[in-house]
Amino acid sequence: MEAMSAVPALESALSKVIDPEIRRPITEIGMVRSIEMDDAGLAVIGIDLTVAGCPMKERLTSDVEAAARSVDGVTDVRVELGVMSEEQRTELKTQLRGGKPEPVIPFNEPGSMTRVYAIASGKGGVGKSTVTANLAAAMAADGLKVGVLDADIFGFSIPGMLGVEGQPTRLGDMLLPPIAHEIKAVSIGMFVPAGQPVVWRGPMLHRAIEQFLADVFWGDLDVLLLDLPPGTGDIAISIAQFLPHAEIVVVTTPQAAAATVAERAGSIATQTSQSVVGVIENMAWLDQPDGTRLHLFGEGGGERVAGNLTRTLGTDVPVLGQIPLDVAAREAGDAGTPVVISDPDSPAAVALRAVASRLSSRRRGLAGRSLGVTPVKR
Ligand SMILES: Nc1ncnc2c1ncn2[C@@H]1O[C@H](COP(=O)(O)OP(=O)(O)OP(=O)(O)O)[C@@H](O)[C@H]1O
Ligand SMILES: [Mg+2]
């Protein structure tokens, strides 16, 4: 083959190479600097990395090599790595923000089709993070584009549960989130040294949440899940301000005391005018070897919270599912692979997957959404 005529074929092959962090074809985001081929069939591909220490360097190089090799007439490939200039990076950031030079919260843009679910509870330790990680993993496994924002600044646990290591890559002031189990995840735990506590007051928490929403390149997500801290504190209020369209999922245990505080977390929605999608009763029972169920934490908490929230909020708040206690779920969380992936047929995984498909089949329509026009207040 004539060396020159291979260049368009190489370009088309490279357009199938997806940047592992940005998740767009490398040809569309200005990463392919040059494509050359000599008569001997040596293809020399110039690639500009977004940042010098790009953690995905090796993967990208081998993907580019493989793509170039697939082109007829190519006998050998050399990838020459470079780094984007400041100007190129700025251009890329603007492109990723959809043409906007300044950060915005993409989920509030008119036309955003991302469903935003905030996983809340009254009490701590009822399984919010476990539920968040598993819903995210189940939805991602179903092919949805999923992001998880760990909004539990003081008690972050998402990096551990999803097995995310390392930090987001910085593109100037834009952060490219790490991806684990096909989930884009961001947590304060990726920024603080291990074992060090986060000691922040309200305004800093507020700013951190804003940065996680606006400065992180989330891309076109189908679903964003927020793992909230327990209770109705500063962070829940910040989330309500930044994401007025976020829908709340309340997690409770069957226990009466847990249910009472869970209701409080749910009824915050009356003040923030967010809506409550439903209630998940976690740790509902333990299946015994003899086939019976041990109701370790009592019964009825989920139904009670759902019933009472339906009355207070005046909208239908169903029980979305009951998740049994399951050793596999705890082990999987500790190991960094959610149980819906590591042991999809275990009792907890089956229940969690059912909730995930229930939530992901809800459409985010424009109904009930502000269209960006502020109605006259009376
Ligand atoms: N269905 C379940 N079966 C067994 N263990 C579970 C289940 N759900 C959660 N756990 C375990 O219970 C503990 C608390 O769960 P998790 O951290 O998800 O709760 P949380 O509500 O996020 O807590 P916090 O309020 O501290 O953020 C974890 O060790 C988790 O592995
Ligand atoms: Mg948690």
PDB file of C-alpha atoms and ligand atoms in Angstrom, residues 120-132 134 150 152 155-157 161 227-231 251 281-286 323-334 339 348 352, ligand 1:
ATOM      1  CA  ALA A 120     -29.413   9.327  52.895  1.00  0.00           C
ATOM      2  CA  SER A 121     -30.107   7.967  56.357  1.00  0.00           C
ATOM      3  CA  GLY A 122     -30.810   9.238  59.809  1.00  0.00           C
ATOM      4  CA  LYS A 123     -28.535   6.938  61.735  1.00  0.00           C
ATOM      5  CA  GLY A 124     -24.984   6.014  60.868  1.00  0.00           C
ATOM      6  CA  GLY A 125     -23.927   2.518  59.957  1.00  0.00           C
ATOM      7  CA  VAL A 126     -27.193   1.423  58.359  1.00  0.00           C
ATOM      8  CA  GLY A 127     -25.503   0.644  55.058  1.00  0.00           C
ATOM      9  CA  LYS A 128     -25.708   3.810  52.919  1.00  0.00           C
ATOM     10  CA  SER A 129     -22.241   3.391  51.493  1.00  0.00           C
ATOM     11  CA  THR A 130     -22.735  -0.313  50.877  1.00  0.00           C
ATOM     12  CA  VAL A 131     -26.009   0.439  49.110  1.00  0.00           C
ATOM     13  CA  THR A 132     -24.445   3.289  47.087  1.00  0.00           C
ATOM     14  CA  ASN A 134     -23.657  -1.731  44.996  1.00  0.00           C
ATOM     15  CA  ASP A 150     -18.725  10.425  48.180  1.00  0.00           C
ATOM     16  CA  ASP A 152     -19.390  11.823  53.403  1.00  0.00           C
ATOM     17  CA  GLY A 155     -16.500   9.406  57.203  1.00  0.00           C
ATOM     18  CA  PHE A 156     -15.655   8.644  53.576  1.00  0.00           C
ATOM     19  CA  SER A 157     -15.691   4.959  52.678  1.00  0.00           C
ATOM     20  CA  MET A 161     -15.659  -0.139  48.962  1.00  0.00           C
ATOM     21  CA  ASP A 227     -23.255   8.807  49.352  1.00  0.00           C
ATOM     22  CA  LEU A 228     -24.367  11.193  52.088  1.00  0.00           C
ATOM     23  CA  PRO A 229     -23.153  11.303  55.667  1.00  0.00           C
ATOM     24  CA  PRO A 230     -25.728  10.225  58.255  1.00  0.00           C
ATOM     25  CA  GLY A 231     -28.238  12.789  59.468  1.00  0.00           C
ATOM     26  CA  VAL A 251     -31.842   3.814  53.898  1.00  0.00           C
ATOM     27  CA  GLU A 281     -34.625  -1.446  54.282  1.00  0.00           C
ATOM     28  CA  ASN A 282     -31.139  -2.822  54.806  1.00  0.00           C
ATOM     29  CA  MET A 283     -30.086  -5.575  57.203  1.00  0.00           C
ATOM     30  CA  ALA A 284     -33.669  -6.776  56.928  1.00  0.00           C
ATOM     31  CA  TRP A 285     -33.024 -10.334  58.107  1.00  0.00           C
ATOM     32  CA  LEU A 286     -30.474 -13.114  58.096  1.00  0.00           C
ATOM     33  CA  ILE A 323     -31.712  -6.175  51.641  1.00  0.00           C
ATOM     34  CA  PRO A 324     -30.902  -9.122  53.887  1.00  0.00           C
ATOM     35  CA  LEU A 325     -27.837  -9.309  56.074  1.00  0.00           C
ATOM     36  CA  ASP A 326     -25.231 -11.216  54.156  1.00  0.00           C
ATOM     37  CA  VAL A 327     -21.642 -11.983  55.123  1.00  0.00           C
ATOM     38  CA  ALA A 328     -20.720 -11.841  51.422  1.00  0.00           C
ATOM     39  CA  ALA A 329     -21.863  -8.207  51.283  1.00  0.00           C
ATOM     40  CA  ARG A 330     -19.634  -7.169  54.140  1.00  0.00           C
ATOM     41  CA  GLU A 331     -16.643  -9.114  52.847  1.00  0.00           C
ATOM     42  CA  ALA A 332     -17.064  -7.702  49.368  1.00  0.00           C
ATOM     43  CA  GLY A 333     -17.182  -4.154  50.713  1.00  0.00           C
ATOM     44  CA  ASP A 334     -14.006  -4.705  52.668  1.00  0.00           C
ATOM     45  CA  VAL A 339     -21.087  -7.945  46.199  1.00  0.00           C
ATOM     46  CA  ALA A 348     -27.988  -9.330  49.372  1.00  0.00           C
ATOM     47  CA  LEU A 352     -29.574  -4.897  45.560  1.00  0.00           C
TER      48      LEU A 352
HETATM   49  N1  LIG B   1     -26.757  -6.140  54.038  1.00  0.00           N
HETATM   50  C1  LIG B   1     -25.618  -6.203  54.724  1.00  0.00           C
HETATM   51  N2  LIG B   1     -25.129  -7.400  55.153  1.00  0.00           N
HETATM   52  C2  LIG B   1     -23.972  -7.463  55.851  1.00  0.00           C
HETATM   53  N3  LIG B   1     -23.223  -6.420  56.179  1.00  0.00           N
HETATM   54  C3  LIG B   1     -23.661  -5.207  55.781  1.00  0.00           C
HETATM   55  C4  LIG B   1     -24.865  -5.037  55.039  1.00  0.00           C
HETATM   56  N4  LIG B   1     -25.008  -3.708  54.788  1.00  0.00           N
HETATM   57  C5  LIG B   1     -23.961  -3.101  55.343  1.00  0.00           C
HETATM   58  N5  LIG B   1     -23.142  -3.983  55.951  1.00  0.00           N
HETATM   59  C6  LIG B   1     -21.918  -3.712  56.707  1.00  0.00           C
HETATM   60  O1  LIG B   1     -22.258  -2.833  57.758  1.00  0.00           O
HETATM   61  C7  LIG B   1     -21.258  -1.860  57.974  1.00  0.00           C
HETATM   62  C8  LIG B   1     -21.845  -0.461  57.815  1.00  0.00           C
HETATM   63  O2  LIG B   1     -22.252  -0.292  56.468  1.00  0.00           O
HETATM   64  P1  LIG B   1     -21.961   1.057  55.677  1.00  0.00           P
HETATM   65  O3  LIG B   1     -20.594   1.536  55.925  1.00  0.00           O
HETATM   66  O4  LIG B   1     -22.392   0.822  54.279  1.00  0.00           O
HETATM   67  O5  LIG B   1     -23.014   1.994  56.427  1.00  0.00           O
HETATM   68  P2  LIG B   1     -23.166   3.568  56.341  1.00  0.00           P
HETATM   69  O6  LIG B   1     -24.596   3.855  56.573  1.00  0.00           O
HETATM   70  O7  LIG B   1     -22.559   4.079  55.096  1.00  0.00           O
HETATM   71  O8  LIG B   1     -22.305   4.026  57.581  1.00  0.00           O
HETATM   72  P3  LIG B   1     -21.827   5.516  57.943  1.00  0.00           P
HETATM   73  O9  LIG B   1     -23.022   6.174  58.532  1.00  0.00           O
HETATM   74  O10 LIG B   1     -20.723   5.290  58.917  1.00  0.00           O
HETATM   75  O11 LIG B   1     -21.391   6.168  56.669  1.00  0.00           O
HETATM   76  C9  LIG B   1     -20.172  -2.167  56.960  1.00  0.00           C
HETATM   77  O12 LIG B   1     -19.190  -2.917  57.570  1.00  0.00           O
HETATM   78  C10 LIG B   1     -20.875  -2.982  55.894  1.00  0.00           C
HETATM   79  O13 LIG B   1     -20.007  -3.884  55.256  1.00  0.00           O
END
